[in-house]
Coordinates of C-alpha atoms in Angstrom, one line a residue:
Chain A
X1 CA -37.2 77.1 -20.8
X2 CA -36.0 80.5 -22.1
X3 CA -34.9 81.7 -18.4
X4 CA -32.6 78.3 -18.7
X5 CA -31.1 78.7 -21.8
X6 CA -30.2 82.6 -20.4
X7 CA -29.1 81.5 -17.8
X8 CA -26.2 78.9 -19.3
X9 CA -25.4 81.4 -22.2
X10 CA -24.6 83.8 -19.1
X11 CA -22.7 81.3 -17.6
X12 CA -20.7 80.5 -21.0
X13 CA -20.2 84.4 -21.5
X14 CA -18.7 84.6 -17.9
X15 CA -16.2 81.4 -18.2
X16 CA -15.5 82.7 -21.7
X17 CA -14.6 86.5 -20.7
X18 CA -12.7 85.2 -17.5
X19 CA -11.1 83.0 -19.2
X20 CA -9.6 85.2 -21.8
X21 CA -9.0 88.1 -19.6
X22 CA -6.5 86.3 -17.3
X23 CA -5.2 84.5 -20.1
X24 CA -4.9 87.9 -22.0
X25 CA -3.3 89.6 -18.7
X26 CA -0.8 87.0 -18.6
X27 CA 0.3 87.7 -22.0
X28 CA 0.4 91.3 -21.5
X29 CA 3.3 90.9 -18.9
X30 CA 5.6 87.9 -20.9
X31 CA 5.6 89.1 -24.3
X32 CA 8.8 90.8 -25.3
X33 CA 7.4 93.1 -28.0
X34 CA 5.7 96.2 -25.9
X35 CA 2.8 96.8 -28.7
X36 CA 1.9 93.2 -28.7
X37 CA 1.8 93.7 -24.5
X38 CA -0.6 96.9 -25.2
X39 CA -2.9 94.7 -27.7
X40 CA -3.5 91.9 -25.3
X41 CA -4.4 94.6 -22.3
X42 CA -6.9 95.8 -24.8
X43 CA -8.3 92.5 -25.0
X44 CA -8.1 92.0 -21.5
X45 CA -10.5 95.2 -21.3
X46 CA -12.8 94.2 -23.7
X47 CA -13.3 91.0 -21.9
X48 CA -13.8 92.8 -18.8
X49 CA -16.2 95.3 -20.0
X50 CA -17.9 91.8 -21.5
X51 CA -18.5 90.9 -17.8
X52 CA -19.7 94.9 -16.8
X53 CA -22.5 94.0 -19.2
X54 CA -23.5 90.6 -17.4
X55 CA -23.5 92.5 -14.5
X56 CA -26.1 95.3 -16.3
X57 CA -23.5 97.6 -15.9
X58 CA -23.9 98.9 -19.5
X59 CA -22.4 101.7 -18.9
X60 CA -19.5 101.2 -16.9
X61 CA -18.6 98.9 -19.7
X62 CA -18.8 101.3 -22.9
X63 CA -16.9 104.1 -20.7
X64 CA -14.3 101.1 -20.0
X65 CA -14.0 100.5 -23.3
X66 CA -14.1 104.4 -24.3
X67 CA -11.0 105.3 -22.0
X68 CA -9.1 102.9 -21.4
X69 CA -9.5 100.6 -24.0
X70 CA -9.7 103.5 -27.0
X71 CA -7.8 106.4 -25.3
X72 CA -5.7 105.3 -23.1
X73 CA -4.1 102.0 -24.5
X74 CA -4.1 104.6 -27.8
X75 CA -1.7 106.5 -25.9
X76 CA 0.3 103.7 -24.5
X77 CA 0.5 102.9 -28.3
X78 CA 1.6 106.5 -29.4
X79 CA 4.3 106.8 -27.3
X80 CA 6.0 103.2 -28.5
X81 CA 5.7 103.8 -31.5
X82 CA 7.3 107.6 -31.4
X83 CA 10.4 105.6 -29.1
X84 CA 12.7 103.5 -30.8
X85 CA 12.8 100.5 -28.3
X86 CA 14.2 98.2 -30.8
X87 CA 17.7 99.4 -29.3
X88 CA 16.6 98.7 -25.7
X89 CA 15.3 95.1 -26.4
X90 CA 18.8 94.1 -28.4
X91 CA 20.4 95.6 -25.2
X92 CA 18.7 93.4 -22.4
X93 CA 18.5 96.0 -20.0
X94 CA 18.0 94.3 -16.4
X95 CA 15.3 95.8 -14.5
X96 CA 16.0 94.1 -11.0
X97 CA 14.8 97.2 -8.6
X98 CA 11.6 97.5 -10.8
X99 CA 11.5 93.8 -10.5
X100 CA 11.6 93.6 -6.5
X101 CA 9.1 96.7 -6.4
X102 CA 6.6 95.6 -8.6
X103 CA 6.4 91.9 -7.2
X104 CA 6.4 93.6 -3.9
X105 CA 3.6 95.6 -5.3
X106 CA 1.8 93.0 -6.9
X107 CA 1.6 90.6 -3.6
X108 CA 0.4 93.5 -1.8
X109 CA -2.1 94.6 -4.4
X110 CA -3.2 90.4 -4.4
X111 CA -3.8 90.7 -0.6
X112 CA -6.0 93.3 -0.9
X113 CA -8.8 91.7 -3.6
X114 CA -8.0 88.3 -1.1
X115 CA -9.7 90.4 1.4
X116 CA -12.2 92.2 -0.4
X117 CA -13.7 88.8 -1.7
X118 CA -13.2 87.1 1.5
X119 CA -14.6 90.0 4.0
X120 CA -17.5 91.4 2.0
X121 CA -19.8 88.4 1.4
X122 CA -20.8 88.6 -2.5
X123 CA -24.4 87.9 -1.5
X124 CA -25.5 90.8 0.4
X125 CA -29.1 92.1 0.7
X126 CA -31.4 93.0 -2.5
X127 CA -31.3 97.3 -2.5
X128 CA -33.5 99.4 -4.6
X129 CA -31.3 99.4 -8.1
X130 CA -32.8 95.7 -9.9
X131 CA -31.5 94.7 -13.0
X132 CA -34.5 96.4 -14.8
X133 CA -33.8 99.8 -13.4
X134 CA -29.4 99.2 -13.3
X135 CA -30.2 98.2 -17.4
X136 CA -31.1 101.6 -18.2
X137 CA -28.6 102.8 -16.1
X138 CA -26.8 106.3 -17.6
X139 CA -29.8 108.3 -15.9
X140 CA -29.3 106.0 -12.6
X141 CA -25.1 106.7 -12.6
X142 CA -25.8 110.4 -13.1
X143 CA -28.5 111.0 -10.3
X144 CA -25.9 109.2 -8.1
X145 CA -23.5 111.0 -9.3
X146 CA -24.8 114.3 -8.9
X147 CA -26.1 114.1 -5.6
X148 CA -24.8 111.7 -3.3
X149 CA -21.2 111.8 -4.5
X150 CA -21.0 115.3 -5.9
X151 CA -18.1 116.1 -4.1
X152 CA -16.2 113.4 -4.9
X153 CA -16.4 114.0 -8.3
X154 CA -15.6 117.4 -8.5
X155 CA -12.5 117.1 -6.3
X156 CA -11.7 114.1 -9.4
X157 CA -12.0 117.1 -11.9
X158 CA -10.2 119.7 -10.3
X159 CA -7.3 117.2 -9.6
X160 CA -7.8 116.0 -13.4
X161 CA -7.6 119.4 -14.4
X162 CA -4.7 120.1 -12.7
X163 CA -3.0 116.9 -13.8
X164 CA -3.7 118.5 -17.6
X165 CA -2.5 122.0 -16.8
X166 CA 0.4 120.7 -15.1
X167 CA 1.5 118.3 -18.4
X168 CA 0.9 121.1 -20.3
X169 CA 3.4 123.7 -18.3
X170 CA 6.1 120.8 -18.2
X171 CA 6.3 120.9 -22.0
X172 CA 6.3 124.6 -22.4
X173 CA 9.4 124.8 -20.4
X174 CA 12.5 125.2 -22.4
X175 CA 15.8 124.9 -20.9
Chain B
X1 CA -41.4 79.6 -30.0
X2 CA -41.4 83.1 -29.1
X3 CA -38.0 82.5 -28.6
X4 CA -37.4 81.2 -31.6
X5 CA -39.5 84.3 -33.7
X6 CA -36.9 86.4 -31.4
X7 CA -34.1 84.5 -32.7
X8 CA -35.0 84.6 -36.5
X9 CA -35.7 88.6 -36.0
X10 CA -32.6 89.3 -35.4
X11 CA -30.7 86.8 -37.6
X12 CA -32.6 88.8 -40.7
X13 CA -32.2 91.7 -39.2
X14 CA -28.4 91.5 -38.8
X15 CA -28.1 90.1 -42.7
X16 CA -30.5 92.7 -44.1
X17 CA -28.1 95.7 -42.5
X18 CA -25.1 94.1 -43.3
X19 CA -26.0 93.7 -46.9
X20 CA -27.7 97.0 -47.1
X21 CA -24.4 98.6 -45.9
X22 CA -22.5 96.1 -48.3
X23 CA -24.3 97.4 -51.4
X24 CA -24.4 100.8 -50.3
X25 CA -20.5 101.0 -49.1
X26 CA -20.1 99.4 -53.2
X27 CA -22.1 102.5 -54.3
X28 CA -20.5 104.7 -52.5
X29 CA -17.1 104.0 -54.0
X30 CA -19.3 104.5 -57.8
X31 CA -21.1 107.8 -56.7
X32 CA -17.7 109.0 -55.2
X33 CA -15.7 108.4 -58.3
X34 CA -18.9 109.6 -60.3
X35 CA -19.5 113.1 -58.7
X36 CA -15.4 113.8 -58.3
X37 CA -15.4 113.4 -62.2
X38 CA -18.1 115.8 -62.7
X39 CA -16.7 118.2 -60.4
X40 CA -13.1 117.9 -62.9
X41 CA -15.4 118.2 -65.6
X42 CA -14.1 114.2 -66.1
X43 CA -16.8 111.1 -66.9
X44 CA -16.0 109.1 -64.0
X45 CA -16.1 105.6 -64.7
X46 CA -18.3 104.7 -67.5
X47 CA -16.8 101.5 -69.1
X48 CA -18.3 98.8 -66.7
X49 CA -22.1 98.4 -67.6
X50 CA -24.5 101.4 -68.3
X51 CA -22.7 104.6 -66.6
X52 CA -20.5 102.5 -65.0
X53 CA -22.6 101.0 -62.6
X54 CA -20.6 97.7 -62.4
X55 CA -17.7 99.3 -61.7
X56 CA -17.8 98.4 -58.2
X57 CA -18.0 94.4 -59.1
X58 CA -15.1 94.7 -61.3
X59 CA -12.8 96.7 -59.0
X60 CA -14.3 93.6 -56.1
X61 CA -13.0 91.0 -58.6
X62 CA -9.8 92.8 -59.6
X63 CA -9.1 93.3 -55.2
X64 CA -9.4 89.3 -55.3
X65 CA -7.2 88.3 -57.8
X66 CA -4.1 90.6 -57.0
X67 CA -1.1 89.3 -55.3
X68 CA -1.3 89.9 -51.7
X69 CA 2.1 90.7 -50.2
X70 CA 2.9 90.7 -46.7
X71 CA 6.4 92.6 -46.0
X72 CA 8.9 90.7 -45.2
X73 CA 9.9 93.2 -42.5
X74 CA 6.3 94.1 -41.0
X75 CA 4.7 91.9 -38.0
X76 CA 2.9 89.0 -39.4
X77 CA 0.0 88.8 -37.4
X78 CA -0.7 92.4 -37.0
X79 CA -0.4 93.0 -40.0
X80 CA -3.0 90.6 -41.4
X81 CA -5.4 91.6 -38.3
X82 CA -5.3 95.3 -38.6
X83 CA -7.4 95.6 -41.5
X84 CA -9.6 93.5 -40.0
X85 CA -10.1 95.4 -37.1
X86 CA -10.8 98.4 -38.8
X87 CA -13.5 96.7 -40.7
X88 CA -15.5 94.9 -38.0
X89 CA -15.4 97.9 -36.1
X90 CA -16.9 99.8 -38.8
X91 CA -19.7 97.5 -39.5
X92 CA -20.5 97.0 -36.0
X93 CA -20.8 100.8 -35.1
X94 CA -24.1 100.3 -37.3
X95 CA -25.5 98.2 -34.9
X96 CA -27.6 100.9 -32.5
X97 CA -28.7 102.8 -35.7
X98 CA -32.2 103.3 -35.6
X99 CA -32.7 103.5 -39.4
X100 CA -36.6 103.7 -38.8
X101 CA -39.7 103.4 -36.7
X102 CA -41.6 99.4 -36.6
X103 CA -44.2 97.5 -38.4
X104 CA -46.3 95.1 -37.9
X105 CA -45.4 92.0 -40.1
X106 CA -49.1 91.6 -42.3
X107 CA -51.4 89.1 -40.7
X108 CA -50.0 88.3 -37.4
X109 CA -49.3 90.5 -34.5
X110 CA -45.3 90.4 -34.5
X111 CA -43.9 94.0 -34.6
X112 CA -40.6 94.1 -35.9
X113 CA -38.4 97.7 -34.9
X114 CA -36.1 98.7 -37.9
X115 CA -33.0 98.8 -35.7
X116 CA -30.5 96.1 -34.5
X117 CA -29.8 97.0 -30.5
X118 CA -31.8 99.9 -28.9
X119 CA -29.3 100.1 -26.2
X120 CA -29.6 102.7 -23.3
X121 CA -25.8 103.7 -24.1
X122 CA -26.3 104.1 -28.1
X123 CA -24.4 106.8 -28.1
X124 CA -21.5 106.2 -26.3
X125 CA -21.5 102.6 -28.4
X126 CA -20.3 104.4 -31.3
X127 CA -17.8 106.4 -29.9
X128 CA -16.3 103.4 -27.9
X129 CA -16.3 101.1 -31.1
X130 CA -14.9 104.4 -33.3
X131 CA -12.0 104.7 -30.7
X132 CA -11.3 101.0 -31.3
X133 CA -11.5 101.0 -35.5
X134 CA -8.5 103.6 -35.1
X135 CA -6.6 100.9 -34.2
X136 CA -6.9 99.5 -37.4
X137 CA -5.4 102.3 -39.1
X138 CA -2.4 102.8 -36.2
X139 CA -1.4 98.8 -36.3
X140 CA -1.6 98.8 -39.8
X141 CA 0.7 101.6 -40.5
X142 CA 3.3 100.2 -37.5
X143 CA 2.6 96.7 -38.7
X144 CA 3.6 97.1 -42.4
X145 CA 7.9 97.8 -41.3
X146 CA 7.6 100.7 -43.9
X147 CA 8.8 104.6 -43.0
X148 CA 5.7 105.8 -44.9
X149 CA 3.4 103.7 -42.9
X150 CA 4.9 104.4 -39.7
X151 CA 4.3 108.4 -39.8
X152 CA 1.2 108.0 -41.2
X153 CA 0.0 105.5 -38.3
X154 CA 1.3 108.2 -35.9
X155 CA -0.3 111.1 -37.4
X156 CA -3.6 108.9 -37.5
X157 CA -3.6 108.4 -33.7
X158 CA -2.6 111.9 -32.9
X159 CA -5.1 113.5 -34.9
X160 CA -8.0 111.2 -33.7
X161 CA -7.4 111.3 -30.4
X162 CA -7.4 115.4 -30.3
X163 CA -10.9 115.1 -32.7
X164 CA -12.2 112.2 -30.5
X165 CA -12.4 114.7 -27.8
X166 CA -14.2 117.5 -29.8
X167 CA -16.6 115.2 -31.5
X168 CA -17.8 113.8 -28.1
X169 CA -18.3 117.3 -26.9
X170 CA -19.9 118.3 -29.7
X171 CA -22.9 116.3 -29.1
X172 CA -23.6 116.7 -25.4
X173 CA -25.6 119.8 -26.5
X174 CA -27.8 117.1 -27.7
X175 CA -27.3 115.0 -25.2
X176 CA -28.9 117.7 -22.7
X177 CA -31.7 118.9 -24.5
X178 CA -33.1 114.9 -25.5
X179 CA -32.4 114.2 -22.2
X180 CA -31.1 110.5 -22.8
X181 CA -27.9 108.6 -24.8
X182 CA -30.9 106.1 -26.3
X183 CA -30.9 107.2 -30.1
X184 CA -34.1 106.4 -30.5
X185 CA -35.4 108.4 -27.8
X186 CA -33.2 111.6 -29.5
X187 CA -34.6 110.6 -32.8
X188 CA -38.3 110.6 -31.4
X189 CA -38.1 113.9 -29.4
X190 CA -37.5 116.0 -32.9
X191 CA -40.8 114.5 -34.1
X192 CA -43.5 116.4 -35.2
X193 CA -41.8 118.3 -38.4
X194 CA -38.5 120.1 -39.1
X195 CA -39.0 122.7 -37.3
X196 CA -38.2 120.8 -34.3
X197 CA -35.0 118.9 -35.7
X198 CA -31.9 119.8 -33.7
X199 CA -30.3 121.2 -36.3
X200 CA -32.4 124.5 -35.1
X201 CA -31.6 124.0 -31.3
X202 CA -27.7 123.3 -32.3
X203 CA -26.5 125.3 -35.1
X204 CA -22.8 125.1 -33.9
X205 CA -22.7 121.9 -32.8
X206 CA -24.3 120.8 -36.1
X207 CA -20.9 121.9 -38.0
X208 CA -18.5 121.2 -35.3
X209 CA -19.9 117.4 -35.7
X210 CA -19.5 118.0 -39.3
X211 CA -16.1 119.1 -38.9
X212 CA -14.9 116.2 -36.1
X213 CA -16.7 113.8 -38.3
X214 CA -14.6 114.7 -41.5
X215 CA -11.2 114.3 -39.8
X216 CA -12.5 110.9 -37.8
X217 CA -12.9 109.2 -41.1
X218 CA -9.9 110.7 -42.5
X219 CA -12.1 112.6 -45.3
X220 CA -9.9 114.9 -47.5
X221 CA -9.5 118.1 -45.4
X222 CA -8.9 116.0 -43.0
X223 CA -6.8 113.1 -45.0
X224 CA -3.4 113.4 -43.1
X225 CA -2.9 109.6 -42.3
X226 CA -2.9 108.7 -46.3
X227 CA -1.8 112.1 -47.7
X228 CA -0.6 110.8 -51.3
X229 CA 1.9 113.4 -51.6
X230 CA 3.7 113.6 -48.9
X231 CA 3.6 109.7 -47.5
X232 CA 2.8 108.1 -50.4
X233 CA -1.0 106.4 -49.3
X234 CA 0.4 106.7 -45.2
X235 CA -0.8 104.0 -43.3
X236 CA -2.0 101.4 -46.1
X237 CA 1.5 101.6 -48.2
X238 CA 1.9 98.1 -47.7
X239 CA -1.9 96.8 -48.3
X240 CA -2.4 95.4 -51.7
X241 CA -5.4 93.2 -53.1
X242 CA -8.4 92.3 -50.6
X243 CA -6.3 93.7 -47.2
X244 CA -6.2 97.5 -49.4
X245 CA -10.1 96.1 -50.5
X246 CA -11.3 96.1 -46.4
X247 CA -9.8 99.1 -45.3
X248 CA -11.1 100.7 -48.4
X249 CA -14.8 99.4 -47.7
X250 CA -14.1 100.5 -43.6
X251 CA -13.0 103.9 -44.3
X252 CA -16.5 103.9 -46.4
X253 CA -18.4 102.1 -44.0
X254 CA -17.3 104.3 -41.6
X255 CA -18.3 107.4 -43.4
X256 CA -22.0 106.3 -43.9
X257 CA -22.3 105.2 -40.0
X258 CA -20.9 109.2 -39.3
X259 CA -23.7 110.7 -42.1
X260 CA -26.4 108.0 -40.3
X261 CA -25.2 109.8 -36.7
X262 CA -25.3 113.2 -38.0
X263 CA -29.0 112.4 -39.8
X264 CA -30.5 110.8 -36.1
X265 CA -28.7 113.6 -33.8
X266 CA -29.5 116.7 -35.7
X267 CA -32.0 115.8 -38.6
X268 CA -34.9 113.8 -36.9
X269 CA -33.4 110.9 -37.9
X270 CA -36.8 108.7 -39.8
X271 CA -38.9 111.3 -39.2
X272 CA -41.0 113.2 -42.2
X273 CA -40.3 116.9 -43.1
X274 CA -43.6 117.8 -42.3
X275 CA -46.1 115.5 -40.0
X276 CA -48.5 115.6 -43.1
X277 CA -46.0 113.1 -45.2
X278 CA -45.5 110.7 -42.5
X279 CA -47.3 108.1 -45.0
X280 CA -43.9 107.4 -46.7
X281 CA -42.1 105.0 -44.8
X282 CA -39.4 105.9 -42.2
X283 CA -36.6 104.0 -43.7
X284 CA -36.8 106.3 -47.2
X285 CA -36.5 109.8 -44.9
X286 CA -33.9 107.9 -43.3
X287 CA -31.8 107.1 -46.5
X288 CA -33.1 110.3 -48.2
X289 CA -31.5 112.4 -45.3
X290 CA -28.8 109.8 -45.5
X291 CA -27.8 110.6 -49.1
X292 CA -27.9 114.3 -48.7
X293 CA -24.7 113.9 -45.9
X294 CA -22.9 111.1 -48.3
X295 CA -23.1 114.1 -51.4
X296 CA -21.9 116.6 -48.9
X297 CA -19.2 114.2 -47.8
X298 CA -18.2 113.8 -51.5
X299 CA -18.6 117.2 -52.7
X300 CA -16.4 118.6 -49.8
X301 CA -14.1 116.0 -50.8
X302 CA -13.6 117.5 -54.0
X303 CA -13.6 121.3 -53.1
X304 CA -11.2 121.8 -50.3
X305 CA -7.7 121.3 -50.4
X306 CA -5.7 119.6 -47.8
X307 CA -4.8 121.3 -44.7
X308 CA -1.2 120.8 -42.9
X309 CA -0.8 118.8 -40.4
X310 CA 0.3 121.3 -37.5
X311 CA -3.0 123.4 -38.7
X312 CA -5.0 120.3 -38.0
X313 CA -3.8 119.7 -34.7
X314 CA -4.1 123.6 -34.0
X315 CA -7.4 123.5 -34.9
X316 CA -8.4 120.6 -33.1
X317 CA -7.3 121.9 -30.2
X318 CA -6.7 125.8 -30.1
X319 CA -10.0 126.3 -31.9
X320 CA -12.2 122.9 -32.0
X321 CA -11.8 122.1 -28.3
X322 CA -12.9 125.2 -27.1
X323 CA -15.7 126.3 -29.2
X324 CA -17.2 122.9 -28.7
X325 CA -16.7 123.7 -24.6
X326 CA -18.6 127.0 -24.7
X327 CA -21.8 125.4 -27.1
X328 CA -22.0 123.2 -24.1
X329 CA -21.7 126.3 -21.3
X330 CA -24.4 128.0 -23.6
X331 CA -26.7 124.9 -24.1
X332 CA -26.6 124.4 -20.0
X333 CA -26.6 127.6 -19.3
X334 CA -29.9 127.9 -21.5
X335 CA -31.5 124.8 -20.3
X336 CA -31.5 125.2 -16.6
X337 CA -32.2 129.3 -17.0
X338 CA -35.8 128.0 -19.1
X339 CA -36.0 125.1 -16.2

């Protein structure tokens, strides 16, 4: 009886994140006001770190909603707020390259996850990480981590690293 | 029926903290205004009930019955959902606070533990729910259409994104010598006295938390957002009656969930000073230890003046940032040379 009612709240957390995530997304790209467009892609993160956590992916989720859903959208809305674009919206500036390259983008990006869901069948074979061991799962990520994909990570900092050093050189230069 | 117990746990639990943090949050404001008089050799409030003690109540009922204005300029709905925001995040950072051990309820065998969510990614929870309350504060100042409140919504997210950065660092000293992100677990390996709190093991990154914490919650050295001379209240220029009441009550909130942090990281959390007076209940170390950061809070508040806001930024990141870097070189450096 309690594995049933479980398993429906699951399934009302799922439709209920899924739901508002695309819905969310969708708003992100047709509302005219750009802070309103940074709001909803908040939401839409929230909602998807909601479904991390079905997956007992706790932590995946908080560091989803750490960095991109605190920092970086905090960011996004730093820099809007320090540009006037009041002027740019009166102005109706036509973006029809950006247009053709993003949709072009966007199919392509679409074809991908079409063949990432329909290649790799969802159910594949149990492996050693259950959701009792995933559940407590910061010392799990950081074993894996650390061993198996060491490299990987550190080539991640050093290009991170570089990334920072190199914004930080850009605004030193004064010409 | 288990399921049922389950459910009823956690429905009073939820209503007990939230009330608790209600009533204290209410004190706060009295013990704040209280201790800053004393320290101006002022009264404080003393008019509302004996020394003042329903001041809170009336200042609640006088929030109530103000007019509440909404620019015509600002944006509607952000504007009413900002200080919203900044409260629910506030309230819900308490959530994986493990304000003591468990009993047993009398005459059955149900053991109830004194926290809300013992998650495996405590930790991180309050960070990633802080990071979203300063959202509050950065809609609220765009939202409101008001000069004032645009700078100081600006200064709010550049300062807490560069003290973000050192206040995570600051506590992954911690993090490597518990072992684990589960607060609980860091709160139960400084049992056993208070010779083995933290605070011993991680002297630096004891103040350095201090010192992130402060500007976080926007406490006086710190107070750039809302500095009354310069910007005129900053972010909340715009807030009157019960919107001004909730980010009020947040910025307060949010201050006692920082001093409950700094209590389970570095000061053993509910356990006793000394293994011999673990007869008193967890929950009064707790709010004993508690109280001791809250007065500190206060007392700083009225001892140091504000800093400029170039210095704080400085700081944060010519002086914070890599301090906080090397108490993590040191911690590792000690941990893996003792094995």
């Amino acid at each position: 009886m309690a594995e049933n009612v479980a398993t429906i709240f699951q399934w009302l957390i799922f439709l209920g994140m899924a739901f508002i995530s695309v819905l969310a997304s969708f708003l992100v790209i047709t509302r005219k006001n750009p802070i309103h467009s940074a709001l909803f892609l908040v939401l839409t993160f929230l909602c998807v770190a909601g479904l991390y956590i079905l997956l007992y992916s706790q932590f995946i989720a908080i560091i989803q909603v750490v960095v991109y859903a605190g920092a970086i959208v905090m960011l996004i809305v730093f820099v809007i707020m320090l540009l006037d674009l009041e002027v740019e919206l009166k102005a109706k500036l036509k973006f029809v390259y950006s247009k053709v390259i993003g949709g072009f983008l966007a199919i392509l990006f679409l074809f991908g996850i079409f063949y990432a869901v329909v290649a790799k069948s969802p159910t594949g074979k149990v492996g050693s990480y259950t959701p009792e061991k995933v559940t407590a799962n910061v010392k799990a990520v950081g074993e894996v981590l650390f061993t198996q994909y060491l490299l990987p990570f550190q080539v991640i900092g050093i290009l991170l690293s570089a990334a920072i050093i190199g914004a930080v050189i850009l605004t030193k230069k004064r010409t | 029926m288990q399921l049922l117990y389950l459910l009823i746990e956690i429905v009073v639990k939820c209503v007990v903290v939230f009330a608790g943090l209600m009533i204290v949050v209410a004190y706060l404001t009295w013990l704040e205004r209280k201790v800053l008089g004393h320290i101006q050799i002022r009264y404080g409030p003393n008019r509302c009930g004996p020394f003042g003690l329903l001041q809170p109540f009336s200042d609640a009922v006088k929030a109530f019955f103000k007019e509440d204005l909404v620019p015509g300029d600002s944006d509607k709905t952000i504007f009413v959902l900002a200080p919203m925001i900044s409260i629910i995040a506030a309230i819900s950072m308490f959530a994986v606070i493990p304000f003591g051990n468990q009993f047993t309820i009398p005459g059955t065998d149900w053991v109830v533990k004194l926290r809300l969510a013992d998650v495996d990614i405590g930790l991180l929870y309050i960070f990633g729910i802080a990071s979203l309350g300063e959202f509050g504060i950065v809609l609220g100042g765009w939202a409101s259409g008001n000069k004032y409140g645009l700078t100081g919504s600006l200064r709010a997210a550049a300062q807490m994104i560069s003290y973000e950065v050192a206040l995570g660092l600051s506590v992954v000293g911690v993090i490597i010598l518990s072992q684990s992100l589960r607060l609980t677990e860091i709160v139960n390996l400084q049992a056993g006295g208070f010779w083995n709190w933290n605070i011993w093991y991680q002297p630096a990154a004891f103040v350095f938390f201090i010192i992130c914490g402060l500007a976080e919650i926007n406490r006086t050295p710190f107070d750039m957002p809302e500095a009354e001379a310069e910007l005129a209240c900053g972010f909340n220029i715009e807030y009157s009656s019960m919107k001004f009441a909730l980010f009020f009550m947040a910025e307060y909130a949010h201050m006692v969930t920082m001093g409950a942090v700094a209590v389970t990281l570095f000061m053993g959390g509910w356990q006793p000073i000394i293994p011999q007076l673990s007869f008193i209940p967890g929950i009064v170390w707790f709010c004993g230890k508690l109280f001791i950061f809250l007065f500190f809070f206060i007392w700083q508040r009225g001892t140091f003046p504000r800093l400029r806001y170039d210095q704080i930024m400085k700081f944060g990141w010519k002086v914070l940032f890599e301090l906080t870097l090397l108490n993590i070189l040191i911690t590792a450096l000690i941990v893996s040379l003792r094995g």
